[in-house]
Amino acid sequence: VTGTIALGGNSGIILSGTSFPGSGAIDNRIGGNEPGAGNLISGHSQRGLALVAKENTGNVIEGNYIGTDVSGTNPLGNNLGIDIRSAEDNFFRGNVISSNNTGVSIRFTNASRNIFENNFIGTDATGSLPLGNTGRGVVIGGGGSSSGSDNILRSNLIAFNGLEGVRILNNLSVGNLIRGNAIFSNGT
């Protein structure tokens, strides 16, 4: 209840669907920009937040602490902060995504047109102190047939992560736009 101690758990929030058209989680709002609207999504052994189907579209994830404690200044990480698998056309703004193993992973076919804007990835909630993800800040793509295309990273602060701030992994990951970000003090 204090928001400072992990109580365990597998995953925080999962938006899923089936193989049937129109069966995904659509137009949901997780958090918000008004005071008290954001969620604390931390301390999970797997994923903090996951969008795991192509039909997951139009969702807005805003103003959440993903991997920190309630103050946004201490670690309380998930294994993976945000996991996007094949989901498209979702919007992530004003989140703190820090102290996870990996901050953001965008992969698999149709993981496209997701927009990340004005997020802190690897810092505390003030954007000034290190609270890095131990691995990568953002990774697009993956092994085998994984891909992630036409995603947008703009105006984010991506710093103090253990490996790369941003890594695009294979030749199937095309057309991603990385623009106007502050990317610095990452390990690799």
JSON list of C-alpha atoms in Angstrom, two decimals:
[
{"chain": "A", "resi": 1, "resn": "VAL", "atom": "CA", "xyz": [0.00, 0.00, 0.00]},
{"chain": "A", "resi": 2, "resn": "THR", "atom": "CA", "xyz": [2.95, 2.34, 0.49]},
{"chain": "A", "resi": 3, "resn": "GLY", "atom": "CA", "xyz": [4.06, 1.82, -3.12]},
{"chain": "A", "resi": 4, "resn": "THR", "atom": "CA", "xyz": [7.64, 1.16, -2.02]},
{"chain": "A", "resi": 5, "resn": "ILE", "atom": "CA", "xyz": [7.88, -2.65, -1.65]},
{"chain": "A", "resi": 6, "resn": "ALA", "atom": "CA", "xyz": [7.40, -5.29, -4.34]},
{"chain": "A", "resi": 7, "resn": "LEU", "atom": "CA", "xyz": [4.82, -7.89, -3.38]},
{"chain": "A", "resi": 8, "resn": "GLY", "atom": "CA", "xyz": [5.53, -10.15, -6.35]},
{"chain": "A", "resi": 9, "resn": "GLY", "atom": "CA", "xyz": [3.38, -11.04, -9.27]},
{"chain": "A", "resi": 10, "resn": "ASN", "atom": "CA", "xyz": [3.87, -12.20, -12.82]},
{"chain": "A", "resi": 11, "resn": "SER", "atom": "CA", "xyz": [2.69, -9.24, -14.92]},
{"chain": "A", "resi": 12, "resn": "GLY", "atom": "CA", "xyz": [1.00, -5.95, -14.18]},
{"chain": "A", "resi": 13, "resn": "ILE", "atom": "CA", "xyz": [-1.38, -5.09, -17.06]},
{"chain": "A", "resi": 14, "resn": "ILE", "atom": "CA", "xyz": [-1.84, -7.19, -20.20]},
{"chain": "A", "resi": 15, "resn": "LEU", "atom": "CA", "xyz": [-3.92, -6.08, -23.18]},
{"chain": "A", "resi": 16, "resn": "SER", "atom": "CA", "xyz": [-4.56, -9.20, -25.24]},
{"chain": "A", "resi": 17, "resn": "GLY", "atom": "CA", "xyz": [-6.76, -10.55, -28.00]},
{"chain": "A", "resi": 18, "resn": "THR", "atom": "CA", "xyz": [-7.35, -13.61, -30.12]},
{"chain": "A", "resi": 19, "resn": "SER", "atom": "CA", "xyz": [-6.81, -14.40, -33.77]},
{"chain": "A", "resi": 20, "resn": "PHE", "atom": "CA", "xyz": [-10.32, -13.20, -34.62]},
{"chain": "A", "resi": 21, "resn": "PRO", "atom": "CA", "xyz": [-10.50, -9.73, -36.25]},
{"chain": "A", "resi": 22, "resn": "GLY", "atom": "CA", "xyz": [-11.68, -7.04, -33.88]},
{"chain": "A", "resi": 23, "resn": "SER", "atom": "CA", "xyz": [-11.08, -9.14, -30.77]},
{"chain": "A", "resi": 24, "resn": "GLY", "atom": "CA", "xyz": [-8.26, -7.10, -29.30]},
{"chain": "A", "resi": 25, "resn": "ALA", "atom": "CA", "xyz": [-8.18, -4.47, -26.59]},
{"chain": "A", "resi": 26, "resn": "ILE", "atom": "CA", "xyz": [-9.05, -1.24, -28.40]},
{"chain": "A", "resi": 27, "resn": "ASP", "atom": "CA", "xyz": [-9.15, 2.44, -27.33]},
{"chain": "A", "resi": 28, "resn": "ASN", "atom": "CA", "xyz": [-8.32, 1.88, -23.65]},
{"chain": "A", "resi": 29, "resn": "ARG", "atom": "CA", "xyz": [-6.74, 4.57, -21.51]},
{"chain": "A", "resi": 30, "resn": "ILE", "atom": "CA", "xyz": [-4.17, 3.51, -18.91]},
{"chain": "A", "resi": 31, "resn": "GLY", "atom": "CA", "xyz": [-3.25, 6.45, -16.69]},
{"chain": "A", "resi": 32, "resn": "GLY", "atom": "CA", "xyz": [-3.64, 10.07, -17.67]},
{"chain": "A", "resi": 33, "resn": "ASN", "atom": "CA", "xyz": [-2.00, 13.47, -17.42]},
{"chain": "A", "resi": 34, "resn": "GLU", "atom": "CA", "xyz": [-4.13, 14.87, -14.60]},
{"chain": "A", "resi": 35, "resn": "PRO", "atom": "CA", "xyz": [-2.82, 14.56, -11.00]},
{"chain": "A", "resi": 36, "resn": "GLY", "atom": "CA", "xyz": [-3.35, 11.09, -9.54]},
{"chain": "A", "resi": 37, "resn": "ALA", "atom": "CA", "xyz": [-4.38, 9.51, -12.86]},
{"chain": "A", "resi": 38, "resn": "GLY", "atom": "CA", "xyz": [-1.13, 7.58, -13.42]},
{"chain": "A", "resi": 39, "resn": "ASN", "atom": "CA", "xyz": [-0.61, 4.02, -12.25]},
{"chain": "A", "resi": 40, "resn": "LEU", "atom": "CA", "xyz": [2.28, 2.40, -10.39]},
{"chain": "A", "resi": 41, "resn": "ILE", "atom": "CA", "xyz": [3.16, -0.69, -12.47]},
{"chain": "A", "resi": 42, "resn": "SER", "atom": "CA", "xyz": [6.19, -2.18, -10.77]},
{"chain": "A", "resi": 43, "resn": "GLY", "atom": "CA", "xyz": [7.73, -5.19, -9.04]},
{"chain": "A", "resi": 44, "resn": "HIS", "atom": "CA", "xyz": [6.61, -7.91, -11.48]},
{"chain": "A", "resi": 45, "resn": "SER", "atom": "CA", "xyz": [8.76, -10.92, -12.37]},
{"chain": "A", "resi": 46, "resn": "GLN", "atom": "CA", "xyz": [7.85, -10.65, -16.05]},
{"chain": "A", "resi": 47, "resn": "ARG", "atom": "CA", "xyz": [6.18, -7.63, -17.67]},
{"chain": "A", "resi": 48, "resn": "GLY", "atom": "CA", "xyz": [4.87, -4.43, -16.25]},
{"chain": "A", "resi": 49, "resn": "LEU", "atom": "CA", "xyz": [2.65, -3.63, -19.22]},
{"chain": "A", "resi": 50, "resn": "ALA", "atom": "CA", "xyz": [2.09, -5.78, -22.32]},
{"chain": "A", "resi": 51, "resn": "LEU", "atom": "CA", "xyz": [0.18, -5.34, -25.57]},
{"chain": "A", "resi": 52, "resn": "VAL", "atom": "CA", "xyz": [0.27, -8.79, -27.11]},
{"chain": "A", "resi": 53, "resn": "ALA", "atom": "CA", "xyz": [-2.01, -8.89, -30.15]},
{"chain": "A", "resi": 54, "resn": "LYS", "atom": "CA", "xyz": [-2.24, -7.16, -33.52]},
{"chain": "A", "resi": 55, "resn": "GLU", "atom": "CA", "xyz": [-5.77, -6.08, -32.64]},
{"chain": "A", "resi": 56, "resn": "ASN", "atom": "CA", "xyz": [-4.51, -4.00, -29.68]},
{"chain": "A", "resi": 57, "resn": "THR", "atom": "CA", "xyz": [-4.93, -0.56, -31.25]},
{"chain": "A", "resi": 58, "resn": "GLY", "atom": "CA", "xyz": [-5.77, 2.97, -30.24]},
{"chain": "A", "resi": 59, "resn": "ASN", "atom": "CA", "xyz": [-4.70, 2.56, -26.62]},
{"chain": "A", "resi": 60, "resn": "VAL", "atom": "CA", "xyz": [-3.25, 5.52, -24.70]},
{"chain": "A", "resi": 61, "resn": "ILE", "atom": "CA", "xyz": [-0.72, 4.83, -21.94]},
{"chain": "A", "resi": 62, "resn": "GLU", "atom": "CA", "xyz": [0.11, 8.05, -20.14]},
{"chain": "A", "resi": 63, "resn": "GLY", "atom": "CA", "xyz": [1.62, 9.32, -16.91]},
{"chain": "A", "resi": 64, "resn": "ASN", "atom": "CA", "xyz": [2.48, 5.95, -15.36]},
{"chain": "A", "resi": 65, "resn": "TYR", "atom": "CA", "xyz": [5.48, 4.86, -13.29]},
{"chain": "A", "resi": 66, "resn": "ILE", "atom": "CA", "xyz": [6.69, 1.59, -14.78]},
{"chain": "A", "resi": 67, "resn": "GLY", "atom": "CA", "xyz": [9.55, 0.08, -12.76]},
{"chain": "A", "resi": 68, "resn": "THR", "atom": "CA", "xyz": [9.91, 2.67, -10.01]},
{"chain": "A", "resi": 69, "resn": "ASP", "atom": "CA", "xyz": [8.37, 3.14, -6.60]},
{"chain": "A", "resi": 70, "resn": "VAL", "atom": "CA", "xyz": [5.50, 5.56, -5.98]},
{"chain": "A", "resi": 71, "resn": "SER", "atom": "CA", "xyz": [7.89, 8.53, -5.67]},
{"chain": "A", "resi": 72, "resn": "GLY", "atom": "CA", "xyz": [9.42, 7.84, -9.08]},
{"chain": "A", "resi": 73, "resn": "THR", "atom": "CA", "xyz": [12.88, 8.10, -7.56]},
{"chain": "A", "resi": 74, "resn": "ASN", "atom": "CA", "xyz": [13.66, 4.57, -6.31]},
{"chain": "A", "resi": 75, "resn": "PRO", "atom": "CA", "xyz": [13.92, 1.25, -8.18]},
{"chain": "A", "resi": 76, "resn": "LEU", "atom": "CA", "xyz": [11.10, -1.28, -8.07]},
{"chain": "A", "resi": 77, "resn": "GLY", "atom": "CA", "xyz": [11.62, -2.82, -11.50]},
{"chain": "A", "resi": 78, "resn": "ASN", "atom": "CA", "xyz": [9.86, -5.35, -13.65]},
{"chain": "A", "resi": 79, "resn": "ASN", "atom": "CA", "xyz": [11.79, -7.79, -15.81]},
{"chain": "A", "resi": 80, "resn": "LEU", "atom": "CA", "xyz": [10.42, -5.98, -18.88]},
{"chain": "A", "resi": 81, "resn": "GLY", "atom": "CA", "xyz": [8.82, -2.57, -18.53]},
{"chain": "A", "resi": 82, "resn": "ILE", "atom": "CA", "xyz": [6.67, -2.37, -21.70]},
{"chain": "A", "resi": 83, "resn": "ASP", "atom": "CA", "xyz": [6.31, -5.34, -24.06]},
{"chain": "A", "resi": 84, "resn": "ILE", "atom": "CA", "xyz": [4.70, -4.62, -27.44]},
{"chain": "A", "resi": 85, "resn": "ARG", "atom": "CA", "xyz": [4.12, -7.74, -29.54]},
{"chain": "A", "resi": 86, "resn": "SER", "atom": "CA", "xyz": [2.44, -7.11, -32.88]},
{"chain": "A", "resi": 87, "resn": "ALA", "atom": "CA", "xyz": [0.27, -4.29, -31.50]},
{"chain": "A", "resi": 88, "resn": "GLU", "atom": "CA", "xyz": [-0.11, -1.19, -33.64]},
{"chain": "A", "resi": 89, "resn": "ASP", "atom": "CA", "xyz": [-1.24, 2.43, -33.43]},
{"chain": "A", "resi": 90, "resn": "ASN", "atom": "CA", "xyz": [-0.83, 2.91, -29.66]},
{"chain": "A", "resi": 91, "resn": "PHE", "atom": "CA", "xyz": [0.37, 6.07, -27.93]},
{"chain": "A", "resi": 92, "resn": "PHE", "atom": "CA", "xyz": [2.76, 6.26, -24.94]},
{"chain": "A", "resi": 93, "resn": "ARG", "atom": "CA", "xyz": [3.30, 9.69, -23.39]},
{"chain": "A", "resi": 94, "resn": "GLY", "atom": "CA", "xyz": [4.74, 11.05, -20.17]},
{"chain": "A", "resi": 95, "resn": "ASN", "atom": "CA", "xyz": [5.60, 7.72, -18.57]},
{"chain": "A", "resi": 96, "resn": "VAL", "atom": "CA", "xyz": [8.63, 6.96, -16.40]},
{"chain": "A", "resi": 97, "resn": "ILE", "atom": "CA", "xyz": [10.04, 3.63, -17.63]},
{"chain": "A", "resi": 98, "resn": "SER", "atom": "CA", "xyz": [13.04, 2.90, -15.44]},
{"chain": "A", "resi": 99, "resn": "SER", "atom": "CA", "xyz": [14.78, 0.26, -13.30]},
{"chain": "A", "resi": 100, "resn": "ASN", "atom": "CA", "xyz": [13.51, -2.66, -15.36]},
{"chain": "A", "resi": 101, "resn": "ASN", "atom": "CA", "xyz": [15.76, -5.19, -17.08]},
{"chain": "A", "resi": 102, "resn": "THR", "atom": "CA", "xyz": [14.64, -3.83, -20.48]},
{"chain": "A", "resi": 103, "resn": "GLY", "atom": "CA", "xyz": [12.63, -0.62, -20.64]},
{"chain": "A", "resi": 104, "resn": "VAL", "atom": "CA", "xyz": [10.64, -1.03, -23.88]},
{"chain": "A", "resi": 105, "resn": "SER", "atom": "CA", "xyz": [10.56, -3.95, -26.33]},
{"chain": "A", "resi": 106, "resn": "ILE", "atom": "CA", "xyz": [8.77, -3.58, -29.70]},
{"chain": "A", "resi": 107, "resn": "ARG", "atom": "CA", "xyz": [8.77, -6.79, -31.75]},
{"chain": "A", "resi": 108, "resn": "PHE", "atom": "CA", "xyz": [7.01, -9.25, -34.01]},
{"chain": "A", "resi": 109, "resn": "THR", "atom": "CA", "xyz": [5.19, -8.67, -37.26]},
{"chain": "A", "resi": 110, "resn": "ASN", "atom": "CA", "xyz": [2.71, -5.78, -37.24]},
{"chain": "A", "resi": 111, "resn": "ALA", "atom": "CA", "xyz": [4.36, -4.07, -34.26]},
{"chain": "A", "resi": 112, "resn": "SER", "atom": "CA", "xyz": [3.99, -0.75, -36.04]},
{"chain": "A", "resi": 113, "resn": "ARG", "atom": "CA", "xyz": [3.00, 2.88, -35.75]},
{"chain": "A", "resi": 114, "resn": "ASN", "atom": "CA", "xyz": [3.34, 2.93, -31.97]},
{"chain": "A", "resi": 115, "resn": "ILE", "atom": "CA", "xyz": [4.32, 6.39, -30.77]},
{"chain": "A", "resi": 116, "resn": "PHE", "atom": "CA", "xyz": [6.51, 7.10, -27.74]},
{"chain": "A", "resi": 117, "resn": "GLU", "atom": "CA", "xyz": [6.61, 10.79, -26.82]},
{"chain": "A", "resi": 118, "resn": "ASN", "atom": "CA", "xyz": [7.94, 12.72, -23.82]},
{"chain": "A", "resi": 119, "resn": "ASN", "atom": "CA", "xyz": [8.77, 9.62, -21.75]},
{"chain": "A", "resi": 120, "resn": "PHE", "atom": "CA", "xyz": [11.63, 9.28, -19.26]},
{"chain": "A", "resi": 121, "resn": "ILE", "atom": "CA", "xyz": [13.41, 5.99, -20.03]},
{"chain": "A", "resi": 122, "resn": "GLY", "atom": "CA", "xyz": [16.21, 5.32, -17.55]},
{"chain": "A", "resi": 123, "resn": "THR", "atom": "CA", "xyz": [15.84, 8.35, -15.29]},
{"chain": "A", "resi": 124, "resn": "ASP", "atom": "CA", "xyz": [13.82, 9.21, -12.21]},
{"chain": "A", "resi": 125, "resn": "ALA", "atom": "CA", "xyz": [10.55, 11.14, -12.43]},
{"chain": "A", "resi": 126, "resn": "THR", "atom": "CA", "xyz": [12.39, 14.48, -12.44]},
{"chain": "A", "resi": 127, "resn": "GLY", "atom": "CA", "xyz": [14.43, 13.47, -15.49]},
{"chain": "A", "resi": 128, "resn": "SER", "atom": "CA", "xyz": [17.62, 14.48, -13.74]},
{"chain": "A", "resi": 129, "resn": "LEU", "atom": "CA", "xyz": [18.79, 11.46, -11.72]},
{"chain": "A", "resi": 130, "resn": "PRO", "atom": "CA", "xyz": [19.91, 8.05, -13.02]},
{"chain": "A", "resi": 131, "resn": "LEU", "atom": "CA", "xyz": [17.50, 5.16, -12.56]},
{"chain": "A", "resi": 132, "resn": "GLY", "atom": "CA", "xyz": [18.53, 3.16, -15.61]},
{"chain": "A", "resi": 133, "resn": "ASN", "atom": "CA", "xyz": [17.12, -0.03, -16.96]},
{"chain": "A", "resi": 134, "resn": "THR", "atom": "CA", "xyz": [19.84, -2.66, -16.49]},
{"chain": "A", "resi": 135, "resn": "GLY", "atom": "CA", "xyz": [19.71, -3.70, -20.16]},
{"chain": "A", "resi": 136, "resn": "ARG", "atom": "CA", "xyz": [18.46, -1.62, -23.07]},
{"chain": "A", "resi": 137, "resn": "GLY", "atom": "CA", "xyz": [16.28, 1.44, -22.85]},
{"chain": "A", "resi": 138, "resn": "VAL", "atom": "CA", "xyz": [14.37, 0.63, -26.05]},
{"chain": "A", "resi": 139, "resn": "VAL", "atom": "CA", "xyz": [14.81, -2.35, -28.38]},
{"chain": "A", "resi": 140, "resn": "ILE", "atom": "CA", "xyz": [13.00, -2.66, -31.70]},
{"chain": "A", "resi": 141, "resn": "GLY", "atom": "CA", "xyz": [13.03, -6.06, -33.40]},
{"chain": "A", "resi": 142, "resn": "GLY", "atom": "CA", "xyz": [14.43, -9.34, -32.20]},
{"chain": "A", "resi": 143, "resn": "GLY", "atom": "CA", "xyz": [15.64, -12.73, -33.34]},
{"chain": "A", "resi": 144, "resn": "GLY", "atom": "CA", "xyz": [14.24, -14.86, -36.14]},
{"chain": "A", "resi": 145, "resn": "SER", "atom": "CA", "xyz": [11.22, -13.37, -37.85]},
{"chain": "A", "resi": 146, "resn": "SER", "atom": "CA", "xyz": [10.73, -10.59, -35.33]},
{"chain": "A", "resi": 147, "resn": "SER", "atom": "CA", "xyz": [10.28, -7.07, -36.60]},
{"chain": "A", "resi": 148, "resn": "GLY", "atom": "CA", "xyz": [9.04, -3.67, -35.62]},
{"chain": "A", "resi": 149, "resn": "SER", "atom": "CA", "xyz": [8.39, -1.09, -38.30]},
{"chain": "A", "resi": 150, "resn": "ASP", "atom": "CA", "xyz": [7.22, 2.50, -38.64]},
{"chain": "A", "resi": 151, "resn": "ASN", "atom": "CA", "xyz": [7.30, 3.16, -34.89]},
{"chain": "A", "resi": 152, "resn": "ILE", "atom": "CA", "xyz": [8.08, 6.67, -33.67]},
{"chain": "A", "resi": 153, "resn": "LEU", "atom": "CA", "xyz": [10.32, 7.69, -30.76]},
{"chain": "A", "resi": 154, "resn": "ARG", "atom": "CA", "xyz": [10.26, 11.47, -30.36]},
{"chain": "A", "resi": 155, "resn": "SER", "atom": "CA", "xyz": [11.12, 13.94, -27.63]},
{"chain": "A", "resi": 156, "resn": "ASN", "atom": "CA", "xyz": [11.99, 11.25, -25.07]},
{"chain": "A", "resi": 157, "resn": "LEU", "atom": "CA", "xyz": [14.77, 11.34, -22.49]},
{"chain": "A", "resi": 158, "resn": "ILE", "atom": "CA", "xyz": [16.66, 8.03, -22.80]},
{"chain": "A", "resi": 159, "resn": "ALA", "atom": "CA", "xyz": [19.62, 7.90, -20.44]},
{"chain": "A", "resi": 160, "resn": "PHE", "atom": "CA", "xyz": [21.60, 5.85, -17.89]},
{"chain": "A", "resi": 161, "resn": "ASN", "atom": "CA", "xyz": [20.60, 2.44, -19.26]},
{"chain": "A", "resi": 162, "resn": "GLY", "atom": "CA", "xyz": [23.06, -0.45, -18.86]},
{"chain": "A", "resi": 163, "resn": "LEU", "atom": "CA", "xyz": [23.32, -1.23, -22.59]},
{"chain": "A", "resi": 164, "resn": "GLU", "atom": "CA", "xyz": [22.11, 0.81, -25.57]},
{"chain": "A", "resi": 165, "resn": "GLY", "atom": "CA", "xyz": [19.69, 3.65, -25.19]},
{"chain": "A", "resi": 166, "resn": "VAL", "atom": "CA", "xyz": [17.96, 2.49, -28.40]},
{"chain": "A", "resi": 167, "resn": "ARG", "atom": "CA", "xyz": [18.76, -0.59, -30.47]},
{"chain": "A", "resi": 168, "resn": "ILE", "atom": "CA", "xyz": [17.17, -1.67, -33.76]},
{"chain": "A", "resi": 169, "resn": "LEU", "atom": "CA", "xyz": [18.02, -5.33, -34.22]},
{"chain": "A", "resi": 170, "resn": "ASN", "atom": "CA", "xyz": [17.45, -6.71, -37.69]},
{"chain": "A", "resi": 171, "resn": "ASN", "atom": "CA", "xyz": [16.75, -5.99, -41.35]},
{"chain": "A", "resi": 172, "resn": "LEU", "atom": "CA", "xyz": [13.02, -6.63, -40.88]},
{"chain": "A", "resi": 173, "resn": "SER", "atom": "CA", "xyz": [12.80, -3.60, -38.56]},
{"chain": "A", "resi": 174, "resn": "VAL", "atom": "CA", "xyz": [12.38, -0.78, -41.05]},
{"chain": "A", "resi": 175, "resn": "GLY", "atom": "CA", "xyz": [10.99, 2.74, -41.25]},
{"chain": "A", "resi": 176, "resn": "ASN", "atom": "CA", "xyz": [11.26, 3.54, -37.54]},
{"chain": "A", "resi": 177, "resn": "LEU", "atom": "CA", "xyz": [11.64, 7.25, -36.76]},
{"chain": "A", "resi": 178, "resn": "ILE", "atom": "CA", "xyz": [13.90, 8.29, -33.88]},
{"chain": "A", "resi": 179, "resn": "ARG", "atom": "CA", "xyz": [13.89, 12.06, -33.69]},
{"chain": "A", "resi": 180, "resn": "GLY", "atom": "CA", "xyz": [14.35, 14.86, -31.18]},
{"chain": "A", "resi": 181, "resn": "ASN", "atom": "CA", "xyz": [15.27, 12.60, -28.26]},
{"chain": "A", "resi": 182, "resn": "ALA", "atom": "CA", "xyz": [17.95, 13.23, -25.64]},
{"chain": "A", "resi": 183, "resn": "ILE", "atom": "CA", "xyz": [19.95, 9.97, -25.65]},
{"chain": "A", "resi": 184, "resn": "PHE", "atom": "CA", "xyz": [23.06, 9.97, -23.45]},
{"chain": "A", "resi": 185, "resn": "SER", "atom": "CA", "xyz": [25.06, 8.23, -20.71]},
{"chain": "A", "resi": 186, "resn": "ASN", "atom": "CA", "xyz": [23.99, 4.74, -21.75]},
{"chain": "A", "resi": 187, "resn": "GLY", "atom": "CA", "xyz": [26.40, 1.84, -21.20]},
{"chain": "A", "resi": 188, "resn": "THR", "atom": "CA", "xyz": [26.88, 0.72, -24.82]}
]
